[in-house]
XYZ file of C-alpha atoms in Angstrom:
723
model
C 33.097 3.052 20.300
C 32.200 -0.720 21.429
C 35.453 -3.184 21.178
C 36.123 -4.667 17.866
C 35.508 -8.821 18.339
C 35.300 -11.765 15.832
C 32.824 -11.446 14.274
C 33.023 -14.240 11.505
C 31.351 -12.970 8.216
C 32.058 -9.227 8.777
C 33.477 -8.658 5.199
C 32.184 -5.972 3.437
C 29.251 -6.830 1.002
C 30.808 -4.336 -1.332
C 34.280 -5.881 -1.543
C 32.102 -8.839 -3.074
C 33.025 -11.147 -0.447
C 29.330 -12.123 -0.893
C 29.411 -16.017 -1.808
C 27.202 -17.752 -4.127
C 25.247 -20.189 -1.694
C 26.516 -24.079 -1.494
C 23.881 -25.833 -3.372
C 25.812 -29.183 -2.485
C 26.568 -30.739 0.574
C 29.200 -34.309 0.715
C 30.129 -36.697 3.064
C 32.976 -36.170 5.502
C 35.745 -38.006 3.995
C 37.684 -38.848 6.587
C 35.654 -38.742 9.647
C 37.767 -39.582 12.473
C 39.685 -35.861 11.583
C 37.031 -35.109 13.670
C 36.435 -34.761 17.415
C 34.525 -37.221 19.806
C 31.582 -34.041 19.484
C 30.753 -33.681 16.256
C 31.065 -37.209 15.821
C 28.076 -37.674 18.047
C 26.262 -34.166 16.438
C 26.781 -36.146 12.936
C 25.460 -40.049 13.905
C 22.303 -37.450 15.610
C 21.348 -36.168 12.043
C 21.876 -39.392 10.381
C 20.248 -41.638 12.543
C 17.032 -38.448 12.492
C 17.493 -37.687 8.657
C 16.977 -41.599 7.813
C 13.971 -40.868 10.408
C 12.702 -38.836 7.734
C 13.453 -41.026 4.805
C 11.352 -43.863 6.306
C 8.720 -41.862 7.206
C 8.476 -41.227 3.641
C 6.014 -38.047 3.880
C 6.411 -35.895 -0.032
C 5.853 -32.782 2.703
C 9.660 -31.893 4.031
C 8.607 -30.024 7.483
C 11.713 -28.517 9.213
C 9.558 -28.824 12.765
C 11.670 -32.445 11.953
C 14.772 -32.017 11.819
C 17.833 -31.289 14.242
C 18.176 -28.411 15.561
C 20.917 -26.771 17.503
C 19.239 -26.012 20.513
C 18.405 -29.652 21.152
C 21.951 -30.474 20.658
C 23.220 -29.848 24.424
C 20.382 -31.971 26.155
C 20.638 -35.132 22.591
C 24.900 -35.335 23.787
C 24.397 -35.121 27.782
C 22.444 -38.538 27.057
C 25.587 -39.807 24.808
C 27.577 -42.030 27.547
C 30.592 -42.489 25.433
C 31.234 -38.505 25.484
C 32.858 -38.301 28.839
C 31.898 -34.581 29.812
C 34.641 -32.195 28.204
C 32.880 -33.277 25.356
C 29.745 -31.988 25.850
C 30.127 -28.504 26.922
C 28.860 -25.166 25.694
C 32.868 -24.891 23.963
C 32.893 -28.443 22.839
C 30.214 -27.543 20.903
C 30.196 -24.273 19.653
C 33.650 -25.720 18.450
C 32.551 -29.209 16.670
C 29.907 -26.775 14.841
C 32.177 -25.081 13.404
C 33.834 -27.912 12.221
C 30.696 -29.031 10.981
C 30.465 -25.890 9.178
C 33.992 -25.212 7.583
C 35.178 -23.389 10.057
C 38.310 -24.393 11.059
C 42.126 -24.843 9.840
C 41.708 -28.833 9.405
C 37.741 -28.642 8.062
C 37.573 -26.235 5.623
C 34.261 -28.254 3.784
C 30.945 -27.779 5.598
C 29.733 -31.119 5.902
C 26.701 -29.509 7.539
C 23.382 -27.075 6.408
C 22.574 -24.529 8.902
C 18.866 -22.482 8.087
C 17.441 -20.784 10.535
C 13.167 -20.806 10.212
C 10.684 -18.585 12.685
C 8.204 -19.719 15.139
C 5.307 -17.705 16.760
C 5.683 -18.300 20.554
C 3.325 -15.868 23.150
C 2.884 -13.018 19.900
C 6.641 -12.883 19.805
C 9.165 -14.050 16.682
C 11.356 -17.296 18.000
C 14.369 -18.084 15.656
C 15.237 -21.629 15.386
C 18.381 -22.942 13.071
C 17.689 -26.480 11.629
C 20.190 -28.488 10.546
C 20.616 -30.586 7.564
C 23.224 -33.425 6.613
C 21.665 -36.134 4.880
C 24.027 -39.363 5.019
C 22.387 -41.580 2.305
C 24.266 -39.723 -0.644
C 27.560 -38.823 -1.636
C 26.329 -35.495 -2.532
C 23.340 -34.581 -0.962
C 21.513 -31.240 -2.689
C 20.639 -28.732 0.405
C 18.068 -26.308 -1.625
C 14.522 -27.790 -1.022
C 15.046 -28.200 2.044
C 16.359 -24.744 2.407
C 13.176 -24.118 0.376
C 10.835 -26.244 3.074
C 12.178 -23.994 6.329
C 11.743 -20.844 4.033
C 8.619 -21.564 3.334
C 7.606 -22.410 6.615
C 8.968 -19.021 7.400
C 7.041 -17.035 5.078
C 4.080 -15.689 6.241
C 6.569 -14.462 10.624
C 9.395 -13.265 7.459
C 6.498 -10.425 5.901
C 5.263 -10.322 10.464
C 9.110 -9.166 10.571
C 9.315 -6.860 8.195
C 6.080 -5.629 8.557
C 6.613 -5.112 12.201
C 9.777 -2.991 11.334
C 8.234 -1.389 8.781
C 6.396 0.185 11.907
C 9.764 1.133 14.085
C 11.140 4.658 12.870
C 14.804 4.302 13.123
C 16.745 5.454 16.727
C 19.806 7.935 16.233
C 21.750 9.496 19.415
C 21.435 13.685 19.357
C 25.277 13.662 18.910
C 27.470 11.631 16.813
C 25.204 9.147 15.606
C 28.201 7.512 13.103
C 29.968 5.921 16.005
C 27.607 2.794 15.265
C 29.089 1.777 12.274
C 33.315 2.337 14.286
C 34.586 -0.136 16.250
C 37.926 -0.957 17.980
C 40.580 -3.129 18.596
C 42.338 -4.158 21.700
C 45.557 -1.984 21.086
C 42.996 1.142 19.670
C 42.877 0.819 15.987
C 39.368 1.265 14.769
C 37.951 -0.301 11.691
C 34.909 0.760 9.940
C 32.057 -0.598 8.877
C 29.455 1.307 6.524
C 26.836 -0.888 5.524
C 26.738 -2.156 9.779
C 22.713 0.014 9.404
C 21.554 -2.086 6.922
C 18.904 -4.689 7.737
C 21.293 -7.261 6.541
C 23.527 -6.575 9.122
C 20.060 -6.208 11.763
C 19.145 -9.590 10.519
C 22.389 -11.021 11.265
C 22.300 -9.683 14.904
C 19.428 -11.078 15.286
C 20.273 -14.568 14.533
C 23.525 -14.501 16.696
C 21.403 -13.672 19.244
C 19.092 -16.700 18.494
C 22.224 -19.133 18.250
C 24.643 -17.849 21.793
C 26.498 -19.335 23.116
C 27.175 -21.485 19.906
C 27.981 -18.558 17.126
C 28.677 -17.401 14.858
C 28.136 -20.023 12.534
C 27.228 -19.586 8.280
C 23.296 -18.172 7.890
C 24.044 -15.664 4.900
C 21.531 -17.524 3.009
C 18.502 -17.204 5.122
C 18.911 -13.052 5.322
C 19.527 -13.607 1.334
C 16.041 -15.222 1.018
C 14.437 -12.395 3.672
C 16.181 -9.438 1.682
C 14.311 -11.124 -1.830
C 11.150 -11.617 -0.195
C 11.185 -8.143 1.056
C 12.208 -5.952 -2.522
C 8.789 -8.355 -4.059
C 6.953 -7.012 -1.546
C 8.022 -3.539 -1.790
C 9.954 -3.903 1.937
C 12.951 -3.250 1.202
C 14.709 -0.586 -0.395
C 18.318 -1.413 -1.797
C 21.221 1.109 -1.727
C 23.873 -1.129 -2.468
C 24.031 -4.609 -3.643
C 24.234 -5.576 0.716
C 22.951 -2.746 1.905
C 19.253 -2.145 2.161
C 16.980 -1.065 4.941
C 13.200 -0.743 6.092
C 11.484 1.173 4.203
C 8.773 2.949 6.906
C 5.264 4.076 6.600
C 4.379 6.893 5.305
C 6.773 9.527 3.588
C 10.096 7.454 3.210
C 12.418 10.835 2.834
C 12.988 10.752 6.491
C 14.328 7.334 6.569
C 17.399 8.296 3.722
C 17.898 11.313 5.395
C 18.818 8.998 8.744
C 20.821 6.787 7.124
C 22.464 9.362 5.175
C 23.592 11.316 8.360
C 24.920 8.618 9.843
C 27.046 7.729 6.865
C 28.409 11.181 6.947
C 29.075 11.775 10.183
C 30.688 7.592 10.616
C 32.771 9.003 7.951
C 33.651 12.026 9.296
C 34.760 10.261 12.607
C 36.861 7.587 10.586
C 38.307 9.350 7.464
C 39.332 12.582 9.270
C 41.734 11.037 12.094
C 43.857 9.009 9.736
C 43.462 11.133 6.294
C 45.141 14.557 8.228
C 47.841 12.427 9.658
C 48.323 10.861 6.188
C 48.693 14.390 4.798
C 50.586 15.727 7.330
C 53.303 13.280 7.676
C 53.756 13.348 3.377
C 53.216 17.098 3.462
C 49.684 17.798 1.700
C 49.282 20.784 2.771
C 46.923 22.173 0.275
C 44.906 18.791 0.742
C 45.508 19.468 4.748
C 44.152 22.931 4.361
C 40.620 21.858 2.740
C 39.908 19.110 4.895
C 40.153 21.052 8.422
C 37.794 23.819 6.120
C 35.846 20.931 5.392
C 35.942 19.441 8.778
C 34.861 22.542 10.228
C 32.245 22.405 7.989
C 30.749 19.381 9.296
C 28.336 19.188 12.177
C 28.325 16.450 14.964
C 24.973 17.214 16.201
C 22.099 14.927 14.115
C 19.601 17.662 14.102
C 22.446 19.739 12.416
C 23.477 16.256 9.616
C 19.797 15.512 9.011
C 20.107 19.138 7.451
C 23.044 18.884 5.946
C 22.408 19.490 1.882
C 22.496 17.434 -1.332
C 25.517 20.063 -2.826
C 28.058 19.737 0.347
C 26.846 15.469 0.788
C 28.937 16.030 -2.913
C 31.868 18.688 -1.959
C 32.571 16.534 1.352
C 32.608 12.992 -0.993
C 34.881 14.894 -3.799
C 37.498 16.277 -1.641
C 37.831 12.036 0.169
C 38.370 10.847 -3.778
C 41.073 13.300 -4.486
C 43.239 11.487 -1.774
C 46.170 9.727 -3.729
C 45.465 6.472 -1.562
C 46.999 5.415 -5.565
C 50.265 6.404 -3.135
C 49.890 4.021 -0.088
C 50.403 0.503 -0.635
C 50.714 -0.292 3.264
C 48.020 -2.867 4.725
C 46.845 -0.723 7.019
C 46.128 2.419 3.999
C 44.550 -0.064 1.985
C 41.996 -0.804 5.207
C 40.602 2.521 5.269
C 40.891 2.963 0.834
C 38.128 0.926 1.121
C 35.931 1.905 4.379
C 36.191 5.321 2.526
C 35.185 4.557 -0.843
C 32.904 2.055 -0.124
C 30.822 4.750 2.470
C 31.445 7.135 -0.591
C 29.397 5.137 -2.478
C 26.554 4.796 -0.168
C 26.160 7.735 0.329
C 26.050 9.369 -2.827
C 23.862 6.355 -3.832
C 21.662 7.608 -0.318
C 21.784 11.241 -1.490
C 20.548 11.035 -4.806
C 18.233 8.527 -3.580
C 16.908 11.210 -0.989
C 17.397 14.085 -3.663
C 15.090 11.819 -6.467
C 11.800 10.787 -2.799
C 11.658 14.631 -2.343
C 10.616 15.666 -5.842
C 8.184 12.666 -5.411
C 7.013 13.638 -1.991
C 6.192 16.896 -3.324
C 4.585 15.771 -6.781
C 2.587 13.768 -4.168
C 1.783 16.625 -1.968
C 0.683 18.196 -4.998
C -1.230 15.989 -6.509
C -3.104 15.931 -2.675
C -3.731 19.950 -3.410
C -5.361 19.556 -6.472
C -7.409 16.744 -5.534
C -8.815 19.015 -2.283
C -9.163 21.616 -5.327
C -11.624 18.682 -7.296
C -13.626 18.559 -4.213
C -14.242 22.441 -3.154
C -15.425 23.176 -6.998
C -17.830 19.794 -7.130
C -19.111 21.072 -3.925
C -18.976 24.247 -3.903
C -20.951 23.659 -7.675
C -23.619 21.796 -6.297
C -24.203 22.988 -3.425
C -24.398 27.106 -3.977
C -24.792 26.941 -7.953
C -22.167 29.377 -7.962
C -18.915 30.104 -9.455
C -15.029 28.313 -7.662
C -12.639 30.926 -7.245
C -9.217 30.268 -6.530
C -6.563 32.293 -5.459
C -4.452 30.319 -7.091
C -0.669 31.923 -4.586
C -2.753 31.220 -1.376
C -3.507 27.986 -2.228
C 0.190 27.020 -2.634
C 0.711 28.575 0.698
C 0.770 24.259 1.901
C 3.448 22.931 -0.384
C 5.924 25.313 1.260
C 7.588 26.046 -1.718
C 10.609 28.244 -1.475
C 11.767 28.434 -5.350
C 9.972 31.167 -7.139
C 10.436 28.577 -10.660
C 9.058 25.897 -8.580
C 5.748 28.060 -7.415
C 5.161 28.646 -11.313
C 5.604 24.982 -12.015
C 3.121 23.958 -9.265
C 0.676 26.942 -9.882
C 0.710 25.520 -14.152
C 0.128 22.102 -13.004
C -2.746 23.079 -10.990
C -4.136 24.967 -13.712
C -3.935 22.580 -16.310
C -5.201 19.251 -14.605
C -8.006 21.629 -13.184
C -8.953 23.002 -17.054
C -8.531 19.646 -18.255
C -11.051 18.099 -16.227
C -13.696 21.051 -15.510
C -14.768 24.376 -16.728
C -12.193 27.376 -15.418
C -11.174 30.875 -16.188
C -7.312 31.499 -15.445
C -7.033 35.445 -14.403
C -3.373 36.061 -13.561
C -1.731 39.743 -12.736
C 1.581 40.363 -11.397
C -0.336 40.707 -7.570
C -2.951 38.094 -8.381
C -3.328 34.965 -9.992
C -7.071 33.312 -8.970
C -8.609 30.386 -11.286
C -12.772 31.064 -11.766
C -13.900 26.986 -11.877
C -16.982 25.415 -12.089
C -18.271 21.686 -12.692
C -19.764 21.345 -15.915
C -22.472 19.168 -15.317
C -24.147 22.202 -13.300
C -23.496 24.735 -16.186
C -27.370 25.781 -17.683
C -28.191 26.079 -13.089
C -25.301 28.273 -12.289
C -25.750 30.626 -15.505
C -29.545 30.025 -14.025
C -28.470 31.842 -10.384
C -25.558 34.258 -10.837
C -28.375 35.627 -13.050
C -30.529 36.530 -10.531
C -27.334 37.082 -7.832
C -26.203 39.555 -10.565
C -29.681 41.335 -9.752
C -28.338 42.719 -6.697
C -24.695 41.955 -6.621
C -22.323 44.068 -8.291
C -19.791 40.519 -8.092
C -22.247 38.860 -9.857
C -22.499 40.507 -12.778
C -18.623 40.249 -13.054
C -18.740 36.620 -13.575
C -21.561 36.532 -15.829
C -19.013 37.089 -18.955
C -16.450 34.640 -16.818
C -19.487 32.165 -18.022
C -20.002 33.203 -21.249
C -16.029 32.503 -22.140
C -15.713 29.703 -19.548
C -19.180 27.733 -21.747
C -17.278 29.169 -24.653
C -14.408 27.146 -23.770
C -15.847 24.391 -22.696
C -18.313 23.947 -26.278
C -14.985 24.602 -27.905
C -13.484 21.255 -26.413
C -16.575 19.207 -27.035
C -17.091 18.443 -23.660
C -19.632 16.217 -23.030
C -20.254 16.438 -19.517
C -21.631 20.303 -19.581
C -25.142 20.047 -18.787
C -25.335 16.664 -18.012
C -26.857 16.392 -14.566
C -29.455 19.001 -15.770
C -30.514 17.203 -18.411
C -30.887 14.014 -16.899
C -33.214 15.791 -13.616
C -34.979 17.521 -16.199
C -35.851 14.206 -18.215
C -36.929 12.827 -15.848
C -38.822 15.050 -13.645
C -41.258 14.865 -17.023
C -41.569 11.448 -17.655
C -42.965 11.394 -14.201
C -44.956 14.606 -14.547
C -46.430 13.617 -17.813
C -47.334 10.052 -16.892
C -50.533 11.143 -14.368
C -51.411 13.740 -16.969
C -50.683 12.559 -20.483
C -54.457 12.238 -21.103
C -57.327 14.164 -20.152
C -60.353 12.984 -17.703
C -63.756 12.851 -19.819
C -66.037 14.909 -17.572
C -67.835 12.099 -16.886
C -65.140 8.998 -16.391
C -66.734 5.374 -16.520
C -64.058 4.797 -13.490
C -65.625 7.140 -11.558
C -69.660 6.187 -12.422
C -68.143 2.086 -11.292
C -66.800 3.733 -7.929
C -70.988 4.143 -7.110
C -72.721 1.742 -8.991
C -71.870 -0.966 -11.012
C -72.967 -0.805 -14.470
C -73.177 -4.154 -15.250
C -74.395 -6.198 -13.086
C -77.765 -3.368 -12.744
C -77.897 -3.635 -16.895
C -78.156 -7.239 -16.547
C -80.766 -7.520 -13.981
C -83.002 -4.901 -15.613
C -82.842 -7.119 -19.142
C -83.228 -10.076 -17.036
C -86.129 -9.210 -15.097
C -87.952 -7.237 -17.525
C -87.405 -10.111 -20.537
C -89.369 -12.537 -17.488
C -92.128 -10.262 -17.109
C -92.707 -9.857 -21.250
C -92.551 -13.671 -21.304
C -94.671 -14.516 -18.065
C -97.379 -11.879 -19.895
C -97.633 -13.413 -23.378
C -98.065 -16.678 -21.224
C -100.862 -15.074 -19.754
C -102.058 -13.567 -22.395
C -101.655 -10.442 -20.431
C -100.015 -7.437 -21.746
C -101.114 -4.812 -18.955
C -98.829 -5.869 -16.596
C -95.778 -4.904 -18.946
C -95.099 -1.573 -18.163
C -95.482 -1.898 -14.278
C -92.693 -5.362 -14.649
C -90.686 -3.153 -17.292
C -90.680 -0.055 -13.948
C -90.173 -3.175 -11.468
C -86.664 -4.539 -13.024
C -85.556 -1.456 -13.574
C -86.088 -0.631 -9.435
C -84.363 -3.972 -9.224
C -81.271 -3.195 -11.576
C -80.289 -0.120 -9.799
C -80.456 -1.504 -6.182
C -78.536 -4.683 -7.497
C -76.279 -2.312 -9.322
C -75.896 -0.112 -6.071
C -74.997 -2.998 -3.872
C -72.597 -4.613 -5.964
C -70.827 -0.892 -6.703
C -66.675 -1.142 -6.664
C -65.130 -0.082 -3.593
C -63.429 3.616 -4.392
C -61.600 2.917 -1.297
C -57.615 1.869 -1.333
C -57.127 -1.345 -0.880
C -55.096 -2.465 2.789
C -51.233 -3.593 1.641
C -50.687 -6.132 4.134
C -47.509 -6.968 1.587
C -44.106 -5.570 4.425
C -42.163 -2.459 3.289
C -38.746 -3.287 2.429
C -36.359 -2.055 4.630
C -32.408 -2.220 5.024
C -32.256 -4.635 7.921
C -29.904 -4.203 10.170
C -27.458 -6.141 9.308
C -26.769 -4.073 6.043
C -27.892 -0.531 8.689
C -24.432 -2.408 10.580
C -22.442 -2.765 7.903
C -22.782 0.992 5.691
C -21.868 2.547 9.199
C -18.404 0.352 9.905
C -17.377 1.129 6.508
C -18.299 5.172 7.094
C -16.132 4.746 9.561
C -13.191 3.317 7.646
C -13.100 4.600 5.637
C -11.364 7.614 6.672
C -8.876 4.827 7.800
C -8.729 2.320 4.421
C -9.039 5.610 2.091
C -7.446 8.970 3.446
C -8.015 12.195 2.170
C -4.135 12.890 2.989
C -2.092 10.424 2.030
C 2.217 10.322 1.070
C 1.140 8.537 -2.365
C -1.557 7.423 -4.379
C -0.348 4.085 -4.234
C -1.442 4.429 -1.079
C -5.027 4.118 -1.270
C -4.463 0.336 -3.921
C -4.814 -2.817 -1.797
C -4.916 -5.923 -2.839
C -6.731 -8.466 -0.071
C -3.634 -9.463 1.479
C -2.414 -5.783 1.777
C -6.074 -4.463 2.711
C -6.452 -7.573 5.235
C -3.118 -6.577 7.107
C -3.909 -1.929 7.051
C -7.489 -3.395 8.346
C -4.934 -5.216 11.496
C -3.898 -2.691 11.634
C -6.060 0.328 12.187
C -9.141 -1.879 14.310
C -8.104 -0.867 17.671
C -8.312 2.676 16.162
C -11.520 1.677 14.191
C -13.124 -0.503 16.992
C -13.312 2.869 19.314
C -15.080 5.473 17.081
C -18.036 2.275 16.674
C -20.959 1.559 19.072
C -19.794 0.360 22.936
C -21.256 -2.965 21.487
C -19.274 -2.894 18.627
C -15.863 -2.111 20.802
C -16.062 -5.497 22.477
C -16.238 -8.023 19.969
C -12.822 -10.422 19.304
C -11.027 -8.397 17.064
C -10.544 -11.005 14.259
C -14.353 -11.093 14.026
C -14.643 -7.319 13.757
C -11.299 -6.982 11.451
C -13.385 -9.647 9.032
C -16.655 -7.313 9.107
C -15.152 -4.391 8.666
C -13.079 -6.229 5.436
C -16.534 -7.151 4.335
C -17.990 -3.488 4.840
C -15.092 -2.204 3.135
C -15.874 -3.999 -0.114
C -19.024 -2.777 -0.636
C -17.809 0.451 -1.157
C -15.009 -0.783 -3.438
C -14.439 -1.617 -6.941
C -12.140 -4.656 -7.546
C -10.024 -5.266 -11.231
C -9.387 -8.315 -11.476
C -6.302 -9.194 -12.896
C -6.235 -11.942 -15.783
C -4.810 -15.204 -15.461
C -3.291 -15.119 -18.380
C -0.445 -12.027 -16.966
C -0.802 -12.491 -13.861
C 2.860 -12.250 -11.980
C 4.133 -14.086 -9.209
C 5.156 -11.359 -6.992
C 2.426 -8.237 -8.028
C -0.718 -8.102 -7.072
C -4.163 -10.424 -8.336
C -5.932 -7.527 -8.235
C -6.672 -4.409 -7.260
C -9.341 -2.642 -4.327
C -9.907 0.728 -4.528
C -11.751 3.315 -2.849
C -15.362 3.631 -5.766
C -15.434 7.427 -4.964
C -11.917 8.234 -5.787
C -12.647 5.871 -8.887
C -15.862 8.004 -9.917
C -13.415 10.833 -10.536
C -11.650 11.410 -14.035
C -8.734 13.259 -11.772
C -8.117 10.314 -9.752
C -8.087 7.521 -12.411
C -5.831 9.783 -14.221
C -3.210 10.233 -11.553
C -3.353 6.761 -11.129
C -2.826 6.621 -14.420
C 0.116 8.027 -14.806
C 1.810 6.575 -11.567
C 1.445 3.385 -13.389
C 3.104 4.862 -15.952
C 5.894 6.061 -14.804
C 5.849 2.731 -13.306
C 6.433 1.571 -17.017
C 9.319 3.384 -17.637
C 11.194 1.121 -15.583
C 10.253 -2.362 -16.729
C 10.362 -1.301 -20.292
C 12.425 -4.481 -21.071
C 9.963 -6.776 -19.577
C 7.137 -7.617 -21.623
C 5.271 -9.520 -18.797
C 5.999 -6.408 -16.521
C 4.696 -4.243 -19.650
C 1.839 -6.160 -19.699
C 0.666 -6.475 -16.346
C 0.674 -2.490 -16.502
C -0.745 -1.818 -19.732
C -3.398 -3.896 -18.845
C -4.611 -1.503 -15.328
C -3.719 1.953 -17.608
C -6.082 1.135 -20.111
C -8.863 -0.834 -17.516
C -8.445 3.171 -15.771
C -8.267 5.085 -18.716
C -10.898 3.388 -20.753
C -12.579 0.640 -19.072
C -13.500 2.220 -16.538
C -17.381 2.110 -16.667
C -17.995 -1.309 -15.887
C -16.295 -0.853 -12.396
C -19.060 1.670 -11.208
C -21.995 -0.302 -12.744
């Protein structure tokens, strides 16, 4: 155990020690009571804030504030200060005075609030110091908001980076991290030491060394609030949060539970055994020693500790009569044990719920796989799909017979509500015959053909009859929908050219060999001219020969001006997909498996907004680039991220949330896979997910309006997104 040291703000958050942030700071009442170093810092703050006021900027920028790291350099230029007043020790004492942490000055006259900078891909913390000198009291809220607003994107990066890092535990006695001992060997227990708050506080303290500790609780509160808003943090108890990792959450719950169990064992058993022996609590001592043998000391065993055993352990510790002991030491032990028990019970309950949710998500994933199997098999083979349900649920790793039964019932009900199904079961088998009802008639026709040579397919004919009856009774509108639409299109295509029979001597065919209008017109014109000339010269003997010549010339002219039956060359360029469209399609195909994976822990992982989509693409961009062509791999990451985002949106559905019901901390749009969105099963399961979420917000009208809009769009308004 590491030695215990004065850490300043180390009180337990469960004992009510997290004080409300101070919203006002006052001018020093007696400036002479402060050290010369403190006075020099206050003077520098006054000058700095005076410059800000003269600057007249409406926007408060934290980089313009005085920061802790600049204090030593500023004081080194102060000629009125001795070298002793410029040392790190003097600065540290002065900062404690200004923060109100000394015996003679308990009221803060300087407000400390960190902000974050990114330098060389690293996050750097700077501690800003705020102490305006123009008013007796100054509201610090605008300064606090300004600093956090400046840092908010980097706070998101901090949480994101933390969610990608697994919690590493020692192989043995992992709870030692919660224990510390002072110089006299007295052991102190900090159950919340594993929390994100404690981790962030440790980061802040290392960034302000050697001048800390200094109060930064407001910043920690703001970061935790942001983490909860963005669903990156989960609250165990007030003051104890941890970062949700990517993927399944229950391993993280298990790790925290293991650390708490081991820490409580190491802290409680020595004290309670000593007190039980001193006060002759023989029965309790016997139970305690029995429990001690049951508790593993290695992390592997602690991770597999069951919920009933946790309950037995905490109940035993709760039996100890702490009320009979009033010493300061026994009170400290009591508070530490009770705090840890509270955390343990909450973690145990969360873990049980999380395992249940994980099991439901695995079952849903299996149902989706079976759904895809039914659709593809029906379309490709035009036969029934036979599902051996006992074999299918083996992937779920369910041991309880009752749970197996429930899983099979869920599979049968979900698939039967979506497709044409017939269940058959006996003591030794449980089978579901299923098909995509859009192809029912074709499946019947194909099975009938196959039945002529196969007894197995002959046995399936009555099953198909029963499935058709089931679909007819429920008035399923999808029956043969695919077949009918195709047949209608084929009939229309066939009927268009053959609707009217061509005559034996087609005028259009004659036009290709002889231009009738030109021939007739030429004949009539020349015959008329011959007739008129014959009448004028008074000799009718030329008329027959003139008519014959006119007829011959008409034939010649009609033949010369005939229509060319050869198809005219089309000089228009055929419409081809541009290389850019082809490239976008290729990128979408590669990226789809990363953005919309077939396997997932929760269906919520397949729902994005623009910001989350961009972040997820950035996380996967190197893996996606690896599968693209060599020319794409060499591109700048930012450019390829934008191209991937554009490509993914082409194969996605975007549900816009109306502005009237948008909420501050919730997505303004939902981005979903178009191929997933087409399936009834996906929309149904997603609607169920949001219904479960709605049950948590029954008293919040705004949240209910938001969620109910999404459910309505999934169940009734989906058609407009698929056009």
